[in-house]
């Protein structure tokens, strides 16, 4: 009887352990308008398909874009606000993530060493952050310490030149920095000059070195904005903001060099003639569907991805709001969450695994001027 009782207790423990659902947390970066108080934190209830408010984190002005450290212990934001009065430009903030609840607590602020920072990403080891200053036209590499604090730059790049659009491309506008899966190469998009800069990244020193081919020129006036890698690492896909198109690119995984595979693939219906600027881009974990957001048409464009890396437009999904800026595919690939910046809402869509198409689920969540969405599954 004692053996049987012990066996039952062990089975109950095993079942309860494996039956536990890990918490999924959504972090939302915002512009400081229409009553926004900073960074918003939600718990994702996958079963009920809802977002439960967890925390609102006061911050420096406009904590727009976010990045989560690979160890899941820290979150970082770029802000339009200054870290110190004497700074000339924006800032970077670090936060500790409570491993049980997902709640944030502030650690430190650091200058972004440029004006209007719009993007932050982190290398695969968590050693450095890459900060893009849109108005400053520069890229900065900042060390990240084991306690989550942000240090002073280990490297910085200042850009020059202009594009064919006199209004939008009178000077460089650095918009994103994307690290390769092997952590060896960094790809930097310059909306102002229609270029993707290619760097060899040294994780030990935080230095960026120019390789044999320093840059890739894309279509004039297209405005390169964000990148996403195919899961196989052989292809990447570029949002061309100003033309509302996608550029499919082949990646040399050994040298880091880039070759255009498909140029300016249209994302909008042929009948649409209104103003639009495309924003964010993501590919699902299977690598067979690609998604891109459109501000103006207010939609998510859906592309089928071929085995050769080429893409074909499937259609568009209305986002139920204005100016869908950032969006994110959840880690299990079941849902897409979309941030409608100008209508202060976040919507959830269920993805169809066979067609890639989207179906809205649940009700919109109100958040003032949502810009960036990041999901963390707690350990």
Coordinates of C-alpha atoms in Angstrom, one line a residue:
X1 CA 0.0 0.0 0.0
X2 CA 2.8 2.4 0.8
X3 CA 4.4 1.7 -2.6
X4 CA 1.1 2.3 -4.3
X5 CA 0.5 5.6 -2.4
X6 CA 4.0 6.8 -3.3
X7 CA 3.4 5.9 -7.0
X8 CA 0.2 7.8 -7.1
X9 CA 1.8 10.9 -5.5
X10 CA 4.6 10.8 -8.1
X11 CA 2.1 10.5 -10.9
X12 CA 0.1 13.4 -9.6
X13 CA 3.3 15.5 -9.4
X14 CA 4.4 14.6 -12.9
X15 CA 1.0 15.3 -14.4
X16 CA 0.7 18.7 -12.6
X17 CA 4.3 19.6 -13.6
X18 CA 3.8 18.8 -17.3
X19 CA 0.3 20.3 -17.3
X20 CA 1.5 23.7 -16.2
X21 CA 1.2 26.3 -18.9
X22 CA 4.1 28.7 -19.1
X23 CA 3.2 32.3 -18.9
X24 CA 3.4 34.4 -22.1
X25 CA 4.0 38.1 -21.7
X26 CA 3.4 40.8 -24.2
X27 CA 5.4 44.1 -24.0
X28 CA 4.2 47.1 -25.8
X29 CA 6.3 50.2 -26.7
X30 CA 4.4 53.4 -27.3
X31 CA 4.7 57.1 -28.4
X32 CA 4.0 59.5 -25.5
X33 CA 0.7 60.8 -27.0
X34 CA -3.0 60.5 -26.2
X35 CA -2.4 59.6 -22.6
X36 CA 0.3 57.0 -23.0
X37 CA 2.2 56.4 -19.8
X38 CA 5.1 54.4 -21.1
X39 CA 5.6 50.6 -21.7
X40 CA 2.5 48.4 -21.3
X41 CA 2.7 44.8 -20.1
X42 CA 0.1 42.1 -20.7
X43 CA -0.3 38.4 -20.0
X44 CA -1.4 36.4 -23.0
X45 CA -4.3 34.0 -22.3
X46 CA -4.0 31.7 -25.2
X47 CA -7.0 29.6 -24.3
X48 CA -9.4 32.6 -24.0
X49 CA -7.5 34.5 -26.8
X50 CA -7.3 37.7 -24.7
X51 CA -4.7 40.0 -23.2
X52 CA -4.8 40.6 -19.5
X53 CA -3.3 44.0 -18.3
X54 CA -0.4 43.3 -16.0
X55 CA 1.6 46.5 -15.6
X56 CA 2.1 50.0 -16.9
X57 CA 5.8 51.2 -16.7
X58 CA 6.5 54.9 -16.6
X59 CA 9.5 55.7 -18.7
X60 CA 11.3 58.5 -20.6
X61 CA 9.4 60.1 -23.4
X62 CA 8.2 57.7 -26.2
X63 CA 9.7 54.3 -25.4
X64 CA 9.0 53.2 -29.0
X65 CA 11.0 50.2 -30.0
X66 CA 11.8 47.3 -27.6
X67 CA 14.3 44.3 -27.5
X68 CA 14.5 41.4 -25.1
X69 CA 17.8 40.0 -24.0
X70 CA 18.5 36.4 -25.1
X71 CA 18.6 35.3 -21.5
X72 CA 15.1 36.6 -21.0
X73 CA 16.1 38.5 -17.9
X74 CA 16.2 42.1 -19.4
X75 CA 14.2 44.3 -21.7
X76 CA 15.6 47.4 -23.5
X77 CA 13.8 50.4 -25.1
X78 CA 14.9 53.3 -27.3
X79 CA 13.2 56.6 -26.3
X80 CA 12.8 60.0 -27.9
X81 CA 13.4 61.5 -24.4
X82 CA 16.9 62.3 -23.1
X83 CA 18.7 60.3 -20.5
X84 CA 20.3 63.5 -19.2
X85 CA 19.7 67.2 -19.7
X86 CA 23.0 67.7 -21.5
X87 CA 22.4 64.9 -24.0
X88 CA 21.8 65.7 -27.6
X89 CA 19.2 63.3 -28.8
X90 CA 17.4 60.3 -27.5
X91 CA 18.1 57.5 -25.0
X92 CA 18.2 53.8 -24.3
X93 CA 16.7 52.3 -21.1
X94 CA 17.2 48.9 -19.5
X95 CA 14.7 47.0 -17.3
X96 CA 14.9 43.8 -15.3
X97 CA 12.2 41.2 -16.0
X98 CA 10.7 39.4 -13.0
X99 CA 11.1 35.7 -14.0
X100 CA 7.8 34.7 -12.3
X101 CA 5.5 37.5 -13.3
X102 CA 7.0 39.2 -16.3
X103 CA 6.8 42.6 -14.6
X104 CA 9.5 45.2 -15.3
X105 CA 11.7 47.3 -13.0
X106 CA 14.0 50.0 -14.2
X107 CA 17.8 49.6 -14.2
X108 CA 19.5 52.5 -16.0
X109 CA 19.3 55.0 -18.9
X110 CA 22.0 55.8 -21.4
X111 CA 22.2 58.3 -24.3
X112 CA 21.5 56.8 -27.7
X113 CA 24.3 59.1 -29.0
X114 CA 22.0 60.3 -31.8
X115 CA 18.6 61.9 -32.5
X116 CA 15.3 60.1 -32.8
X117 CA 16.3 56.5 -32.1
X118 CA 13.9 54.2 -33.8
X119 CA 15.2 50.7 -33.4
X120 CA 17.2 48.5 -31.0
X121 CA 18.3 44.9 -31.4
X122 CA 20.7 42.6 -29.5
X123 CA 23.3 40.1 -30.7
X124 CA 22.7 36.4 -30.2
X125 CA 25.0 36.3 -27.1
X126 CA 23.5 39.3 -25.4
X127 CA 26.8 41.1 -25.4
X128 CA 25.9 44.2 -27.3
X129 CA 22.9 46.2 -28.5
X130 CA 22.6 47.9 -31.8
X131 CA 20.8 51.3 -31.8
X132 CA 19.6 53.1 -34.9
X133 CA 19.2 56.9 -34.8
X134 CA 16.8 57.8 -37.6
X135 CA 17.3 61.6 -37.5
X136 CA 20.9 61.4 -36.5
X137 CA 21.8 59.1 -39.4
X138 CA 24.0 56.9 -37.3
X139 CA 24.4 53.5 -35.7
X140 CA 25.7 52.9 -32.2
X141 CA 26.9 49.6 -30.6
X142 CA 26.4 49.6 -26.8
X143 CA 27.8 46.9 -24.4
X144 CA 25.3 45.1 -22.2
X145 CA 26.6 43.9 -18.8
X146 CA 25.6 40.8 -16.9
X147 CA 23.5 42.9 -14.5
X148 CA 21.5 44.3 -17.5
X149 CA 23.0 47.8 -17.4
X150 CA 23.9 49.5 -20.7
X151 CA 27.5 50.8 -21.2
X152 CA 29.2 53.4 -23.4
X153 CA 29.7 52.7 -27.2
X154 CA 32.2 50.2 -28.4
X155 CA 31.6 51.3 -32.0
X156 CA 29.6 53.8 -34.0
X157 CA 29.0 54.4 -37.7
X158 CA 28.0 57.8 -39.2
X159 CA 26.5 57.8 -42.7
X160 CA 26.4 60.2 -45.6
X161 CA 24.5 60.5 -48.9
X162 CA 20.9 60.9 -50.1
X163 CA 18.3 59.3 -52.2
X164 CA 16.2 60.3 -55.2
X165 CA 13.2 61.4 -53.1
X166 CA 14.1 65.0 -52.1
X167 CA 11.5 65.1 -49.4
X168 CA 12.1 61.8 -47.6
X169 CA 15.7 61.1 -48.6
X170 CA 17.6 64.3 -48.2
X171 CA 19.9 62.6 -45.8
X172 CA 20.6 59.1 -44.3
X173 CA 17.9 57.6 -42.1
X174 CA 19.1 54.5 -40.3
X175 CA 16.0 52.4 -39.6
X176 CA 17.1 48.9 -38.5
X177 CA 20.0 46.6 -37.7
X178 CA 19.5 42.8 -38.0
X179 CA 22.0 40.2 -36.8
X180 CA 22.5 37.0 -38.7
X181 CA 21.6 33.6 -37.1
X182 CA 25.3 32.7 -36.6
X183 CA 26.0 36.1 -35.0
X184 CA 28.7 36.9 -37.6
X185 CA 27.1 39.6 -39.7
X186 CA 25.0 42.7 -39.1
X187 CA 22.7 44.2 -41.8
X188 CA 21.8 47.9 -41.4
X189 CA 19.0 49.5 -43.4
X190 CA 19.3 53.1 -44.5
X191 CA 15.9 54.4 -45.7
X192 CA 17.6 57.7 -46.8
X193 CA 20.1 56.2 -49.3
X194 CA 18.4 53.0 -50.4
X195 CA 21.2 50.8 -49.1
X196 CA 21.7 47.8 -46.8
X197 CA 25.1 48.1 -45.2
X198 CA 26.9 44.8 -44.4
X199 CA 29.3 44.4 -41.5
X200 CA 31.3 41.6 -40.0
X201 CA 30.5 41.6 -36.2
X202 CA 33.0 40.8 -33.5
X203 CA 31.1 39.8 -30.4
X204 CA 34.2 39.9 -28.2
X205 CA 35.0 43.5 -28.9
X206 CA 31.7 45.0 -30.1
X207 CA 33.4 46.2 -33.3
X208 CA 31.8 46.3 -36.8
X209 CA 34.2 45.7 -39.7
X210 CA 33.4 46.2 -43.4
X211 CA 33.8 43.0 -45.5
X212 CA 34.7 42.5 -49.2
X213 CA 31.2 43.9 -50.2
X214 CA 30.2 46.8 -48.0
X215 CA 26.7 47.4 -49.1
X216 CA 23.7 46.4 -51.3
X217 CA 21.9 49.0 -53.3
X218 CA 18.1 48.4 -53.6
X219 CA 15.6 50.1 -55.9
X220 CA 15.9 53.9 -56.0
X221 CA 13.3 55.6 -53.9
X222 CA 12.2 52.4 -52.3
X223 CA 13.2 53.2 -48.7
X224 CA 14.6 50.1 -47.0
X225 CA 13.2 49.8 -43.5
X226 CA 13.1 46.4 -41.7
X227 CA 14.5 42.9 -42.5
X228 CA 13.5 39.3 -41.6
X229 CA 15.5 36.2 -42.2
X230 CA 14.1 32.9 -43.6
X231 CA 14.5 30.1 -41.0
X232 CA 17.0 28.4 -43.3
X233 CA 19.2 31.6 -43.2
X234 CA 19.6 31.5 -47.0
X235 CA 17.1 34.3 -47.7
X236 CA 16.0 37.6 -46.2
X237 CA 13.1 39.8 -47.0
X238 CA 13.2 43.6 -46.9
X239 CA 10.3 46.0 -46.3
X240 CA 10.6 48.9 -48.9
X241 CA 8.6 51.5 -47.0
X242 CA 8.2 54.1 -49.7
X243 CA 7.2 51.9 -52.6
X244 CA 5.1 49.5 -50.5
X245 CA 7.0 46.6 -51.9
X246 CA 9.2 43.6 -50.7
X247 CA 12.7 42.8 -51.9
X248 CA 13.6 39.1 -51.6
X249 CA 17.4 38.7 -51.1
X250 CA 19.7 35.7 -51.2
X251 CA 22.3 35.5 -48.4
X252 CA 25.7 34.0 -48.7
X253 CA 26.0 32.4 -45.3
X254 CA 29.8 32.2 -45.5
X255 CA 30.7 35.7 -46.6
X256 CA 27.6 37.5 -45.5
X257 CA 27.2 39.0 -49.0
X258 CA 23.7 39.7 -50.4
X259 CA 22.2 39.2 -53.9
X260 CA 18.8 40.4 -55.0
X261 CA 16.5 37.5 -55.8
X262 CA 13.3 39.4 -56.5
X263 CA 13.0 43.2 -56.7
X264 CA 10.0 45.4 -55.6
X265 CA 7.3 42.8 -55.2
X266 CA 4.1 44.7 -54.9
X267 CA 2.3 44.3 -51.6
X268 CA -1.0 46.1 -52.3
X269 CA -4.0 45.6 -54.6
X270 CA -3.5 46.9 -58.1
X271 CA -6.6 49.0 -57.6
X272 CA -5.3 50.8 -54.5
X273 CA -4.0 54.3 -55.3
X274 CA -4.0 56.0 -51.9
X275 CA -1.0 57.0 -49.9
X276 CA 0.7 54.1 -48.0
X277 CA 4.0 53.4 -46.2
X278 CA 4.9 49.9 -45.3
X279 CA 6.4 49.2 -41.9
X280 CA 7.1 45.8 -40.4
X281 CA 7.9 42.3 -41.8
X282 CA 8.0 38.8 -40.4
X283 CA 8.1 35.2 -41.6
X284 CA 6.5 32.3 -39.9
X285 CA 8.6 29.5 -38.3
X286 CA 8.0 27.1 -41.2
X287 CA 9.2 29.6 -43.7
X288 CA 6.2 29.3 -46.0
X289 CA 4.3 32.5 -45.3
X290 CA 5.6 36.1 -45.1
X291 CA 3.7 39.0 -43.6
X292 CA 4.1 42.8 -44.0
X293 CA 2.2 45.7 -42.5
X294 CA 0.8 48.7 -44.4
X295 CA 0.0 52.1 -43.0
X296 CA -2.5 53.8 -45.2
X297 CA -4.1 50.7 -46.8
X298 CA -4.2 49.6 -43.1
X299 CA -3.6 46.0 -43.8
X300 CA -1.3 43.0 -43.4
X301 CA 0.0 41.7 -46.8
X302 CA 0.4 38.0 -47.0
X303 CA 2.9 36.3 -49.3
X304 CA 3.5 32.6 -50.0
X305 CA 7.2 31.7 -49.9
X306 CA 8.5 29.1 -52.4
X307 CA 11.3 26.6 -51.8
X308 CA 13.6 28.8 -53.9
X309 CA 13.0 31.8 -51.6
X310 CA 10.8 33.7 -54.1
X311 CA 7.5 35.1 -52.9
X312 CA 4.0 35.4 -54.3
X313 CA 1.3 37.8 -53.0
X314 CA -1.7 35.9 -51.6
X315 CA -3.7 38.9 -50.5
X316 CA -4.3 41.4 -47.6
X317 CA -6.0 41.3 -44.2
X318 CA -7.6 44.5 -42.9
X319 CA -6.2 45.3 -39.5
X320 CA -9.3 46.9 -38.0
X321 CA -7.5 50.1 -37.2
X322 CA -5.2 52.9 -38.5
X323 CA -1.5 52.8 -39.2
X324 CA -0.6 49.2 -38.3
X325 CA 3.1 49.7 -37.5
X326 CA 4.7 46.8 -35.7
X327 CA 3.2 43.3 -35.4
X328 CA 4.4 39.9 -34.1
X329 CA 3.9 36.2 -34.8
X330 CA 3.5 34.3 -31.5
X331 CA 6.1 31.7 -30.7
X332 CA 3.8 28.8 -31.5
X333 CA 2.8 30.3 -34.8
X334 CA -0.9 30.3 -34.0
X335 CA -1.6 34.0 -33.8
X336 CA -0.5 37.4 -35.1
X337 CA -0.8 40.5 -32.9
X338 CA -1.0 43.8 -34.7
X339 CA -0.4 47.3 -33.2
X340 CA -2.6 50.0 -34.8
X341 CA -0.6 53.1 -33.9
X342 CA -3.1 55.8 -34.9
X343 CA -6.3 54.1 -33.6
X344 CA -4.8 53.1 -30.2
X345 CA -5.5 49.4 -30.5
X346 CA -3.9 45.9 -30.6
X347 CA -5.8 43.1 -32.4
X348 CA -5.2 39.4 -32.4
X349 CA -5.6 37.2 -35.5
X350 CA -5.5 33.5 -35.9
X351 CA -3.3 32.2 -38.7
X352 CA -4.4 29.5 -41.2
X353 CA -1.5 27.0 -41.5
X354 CA -2.5 26.0 -45.0
X355 CA -3.3 29.3 -46.6
X356 CA -1.5 31.8 -44.4
X357 CA -4.7 33.9 -44.2
X358 CA -5.8 35.6 -41.0
X359 CA -9.0 35.7 -39.0
X360 CA -9.6 38.2 -36.2
X361 CA -10.3 36.7 -32.8
X362 CA -11.3 38.4 -29.6
X363 CA -11.8 42.1 -29.1
X364 CA -9.4 45.0 -29.7
X365 CA -7.2 46.0 -26.7
X366 CA -6.9 49.7 -26.1
X367 CA -3.4 51.0 -25.8
X368 CA -2.4 54.6 -26.6
X369 CA -0.2 54.8 -29.7
X370 CA 1.2 51.3 -29.7
X371 CA 4.4 51.1 -31.8
X372 CA 6.3 47.8 -31.0
X373 CA 5.3 44.4 -29.7
X374 CA 7.5 41.8 -28.1
X375 CA 6.5 38.4 -26.6
X376 CA 8.4 36.5 -23.9
X377 CA 7.6 33.0 -22.7
X378 CA 8.7 32.9 -19.0
X379 CA 10.8 29.9 -17.9

